[in-house]
Amino acid sequence: MQFCEGHWNPNLRDGRKALIPAQRVVAAVPDFSWGWAAVAGAYWKVAMSADDSRIADDARASGREAADRAVAIDSRNSEALYIKSMVLDRHDWVGREDLLKRALAARRLDCGCEYHQYGWMLLNVGRTAEAVERLHQANDMLALYVYTPLNLAPALVIAGKPEEAKSHFDVGI
């Protein structure tokens, strides 16, 4: 629960609030794949909130190692796969897509996070129609996840569907 509070609370920028509890979990249960995915996710948040590029690069590298450990324990850990895609080099679109496709083919997450991240990546590389499809899938899986409609709405605007986008902006707000 401490990990979840530290990772998912948008008011907490400091990723260490998620990292420390996740590290405690894997110290107690080192063969728990989802614990290692939590460590990877916490490093992702550390990297996103880092004020120094060296700290961010180190956090992303540590996140990749933790994700690899999670996948070595359970190759169907879709959370570890999608999180690893988020801590790869920001310009490694091919590597990111490969990991996201593997995440979609693995054990499905109830949150639809792997669909959300894939849709976001597709939108960033100009594959708008595919992005809309993946973001719709994510939204259908967990309609209350605020970030999905906030990414789906601009994707719909880009796709030429501003009327459909409006409801998703409203939901996000």
Coordinates of C-alpha atoms in Angstrom, one line a residue:
M1 CA 0.0 0.0 0.0
Q2 CA 2.9 2.4 0.7
F3 CA 4.2 1.7 -2.8
C4 CA 0.8 2.4 -4.4
E5 CA 0.5 5.7 -2.4
G6 CA 4.0 6.7 -3.5
H7 CA 3.6 5.7 -7.1
W8 CA 0.0 6.6 -8.0
N9 CA -0.5 9.8 -6.0
P10 CA -0.1 12.6 -8.5
N11 CA 0.6 15.1 -5.8
L12 CA 3.8 13.2 -4.8
R13 CA 6.6 14.0 -7.2
D14 CA 9.3 12.2 -5.3
G15 CA 9.6 8.7 -6.7
R16 CA 11.6 7.5 -3.7
K17 CA 8.3 7.3 -1.8
A18 CA 7.4 4.4 -4.0
L19 CA 10.9 3.0 -4.4
I20 CA 11.6 2.3 -0.7
P21 CA 8.5 0.2 0.0
A22 CA 9.0 -1.7 -3.3
Q23 CA 12.6 -2.5 -2.4
R24 CA 11.4 -3.7 1.0
V25 CA 9.0 -6.2 -0.8
V26 CA 11.7 -7.7 -3.0
A27 CA 14.1 -7.9 -0.1
A28 CA 11.6 -10.0 1.8
V29 CA 10.4 -12.0 -1.2
P30 CA 13.1 -11.9 -3.9
D31 CA 11.3 -14.2 -6.3
F32 CA 8.1 -12.1 -6.5
S33 CA 7.9 -10.9 -10.1
W34 CA 5.3 -8.3 -9.4
G35 CA 7.5 -6.9 -6.6
W36 CA 10.3 -6.3 -9.1
A37 CA 7.8 -4.7 -11.5
A38 CA 7.0 -2.3 -8.6
V39 CA 10.7 -1.5 -8.2
A40 CA 10.9 -0.8 -12.0
G41 CA 7.8 1.4 -11.7
A42 CA 9.2 3.3 -8.8
Y43 CA 12.5 3.9 -10.7
W44 CA 10.3 5.2 -13.6
K45 CA 8.8 7.7 -11.3
V46 CA 12.2 8.6 -9.9
A47 CA 13.4 9.2 -13.5
M48 CA 10.4 11.3 -14.3
S49 CA 10.8 13.6 -11.3
A50 CA 14.6 13.9 -11.4
D51 CA 16.0 17.4 -11.8
D52 CA 19.3 16.0 -13.0
S53 CA 19.7 14.1 -16.2
R54 CA 22.4 11.8 -14.7
I55 CA 20.0 10.8 -11.9
A56 CA 17.2 10.2 -14.4
D57 CA 19.5 8.1 -16.6
D58 CA 20.6 6.0 -13.6
A59 CA 17.0 5.5 -12.5
R60 CA 16.0 4.4 -16.0
A61 CA 18.9 1.9 -16.1
S62 CA 17.9 0.6 -12.6
G63 CA 14.3 0.4 -13.8
R64 CA 15.3 -1.7 -16.8
E65 CA 17.3 -4.1 -14.6
A66 CA 14.4 -4.5 -12.2
A67 CA 12.0 -5.1 -15.1
D68 CA 14.3 -7.7 -16.5
R69 CA 14.4 -9.4 -13.2
A70 CA 10.6 -9.4 -13.0
V71 CA 10.3 -10.9 -16.5
A72 CA 13.0 -13.5 -15.8
I73 CA 10.8 -14.7 -12.9
D74 CA 7.5 -14.5 -14.8
S75 CA 7.7 -13.9 -18.6
R76 CA 4.0 -13.1 -18.6
N77 CA 4.4 -10.1 -16.3
S78 CA 2.8 -7.5 -18.5
E79 CA 3.3 -4.7 -16.0
A80 CA 7.1 -5.3 -16.0
L81 CA 7.1 -5.3 -19.8
Y82 CA 5.2 -2.1 -20.3
I83 CA 7.2 -0.4 -17.5
K84 CA 10.4 -1.4 -19.2
S85 CA 9.2 0.3 -22.3
M86 CA 8.8 3.5 -20.4
V87 CA 12.4 3.4 -19.0
L88 CA 14.1 2.7 -22.4
D89 CA 15.8 5.5 -24.2
R90 CA 13.0 7.9 -25.1
H91 CA 13.9 7.7 -28.8
D92 CA 14.0 3.9 -29.0
W93 CA 10.5 3.7 -30.5
V94 CA 11.1 0.2 -32.0
G95 CA 12.3 -1.2 -28.7
R96 CA 9.3 0.4 -26.9
E97 CA 6.8 -1.0 -29.4
D98 CA 8.3 -4.5 -29.1
L99 CA 7.9 -4.5 -25.3
L100 CA 4.4 -3.0 -25.5
K101 CA 3.3 -5.7 -28.0
R102 CA 4.8 -8.3 -25.7
A103 CA 2.9 -6.7 -22.8
L104 CA -0.4 -6.9 -24.8
A105 CA 0.2 -10.6 -25.5
A106 CA 1.1 -11.4 -21.8
R107 CA -1.2 -11.6 -18.8
R108 CA -3.8 -8.7 -19.2
L109 CA -3.8 -6.0 -16.5
D110 CA -7.2 -5.0 -15.1
C111 CA -6.2 -1.3 -15.4
G112 CA -5.5 -1.6 -19.1
C113 CA -2.2 0.2 -18.5
E114 CA -0.4 -1.6 -21.2
Y115 CA -3.0 -0.6 -23.7
H116 CA -2.9 3.0 -22.4
Q117 CA 0.9 3.2 -22.7
Y118 CA 0.9 1.6 -26.2
G119 CA -1.8 4.1 -27.3
W120 CA 0.3 7.0 -26.0
M121 CA 3.4 5.7 -27.8
L122 CA 1.5 5.3 -31.0
L123 CA 0.1 8.8 -30.8
N124 CA 3.6 10.1 -30.3
V125 CA 4.9 8.5 -33.5
G126 CA 1.9 9.7 -35.5
R127 CA 0.0 6.4 -35.8
T128 CA -3.2 8.2 -34.7
A129 CA -5.8 5.6 -35.8
E130 CA -4.0 2.8 -33.9
A131 CA -3.5 5.1 -30.9
V132 CA -7.2 5.8 -30.7
E133 CA -8.0 2.1 -30.9
R134 CA -5.6 1.2 -28.1
L135 CA -6.7 4.2 -25.9
H136 CA -10.3 3.2 -26.4
Q137 CA -9.4 -0.3 -25.3
A138 CA -7.7 1.0 -22.2
N139 CA -10.6 3.3 -21.4
D140 CA -13.1 0.4 -21.7
M141 CA -11.0 -1.6 -19.2
L142 CA -10.8 1.1 -16.6
A143 CA -12.9 4.1 -17.4
L144 CA -12.0 5.9 -14.1
Y145 CA -8.3 6.2 -14.9
V146 CA -8.0 9.9 -15.5
Y147 CA -4.9 9.8 -17.8
T148 CA -6.5 7.6 -20.4
P149 CA -9.3 10.0 -21.4
L150 CA -6.8 12.9 -21.1
N151 CA -4.7 11.1 -23.8
L152 CA -7.7 9.8 -25.8
A153 CA -9.3 13.2 -26.2
P154 CA -6.4 14.9 -28.0
A155 CA -5.9 11.7 -30.1
L156 CA -9.5 12.0 -31.2
V157 CA -9.0 15.7 -32.1
I158 CA -5.9 14.8 -34.2
A159 CA -8.0 12.0 -35.8
G160 CA -10.6 14.6 -36.8
K161 CA -13.2 13.6 -34.2
P162 CA -13.5 16.7 -32.0
E163 CA -17.1 16.1 -31.0
E164 CA -16.2 12.6 -29.7
A165 CA -13.1 14.1 -28.0
K166 CA -15.2 16.6 -26.0
S167 CA -16.8 13.9 -23.7
H168 CA -13.4 12.5 -22.9
F169 CA -12.0 16.0 -22.1
D170 CA -15.1 16.4 -19.8
V171 CA -14.4 13.1 -18.1
G172 CA -10.8 13.9 -17.6
I173 CA -11.6 17.3 -16.0

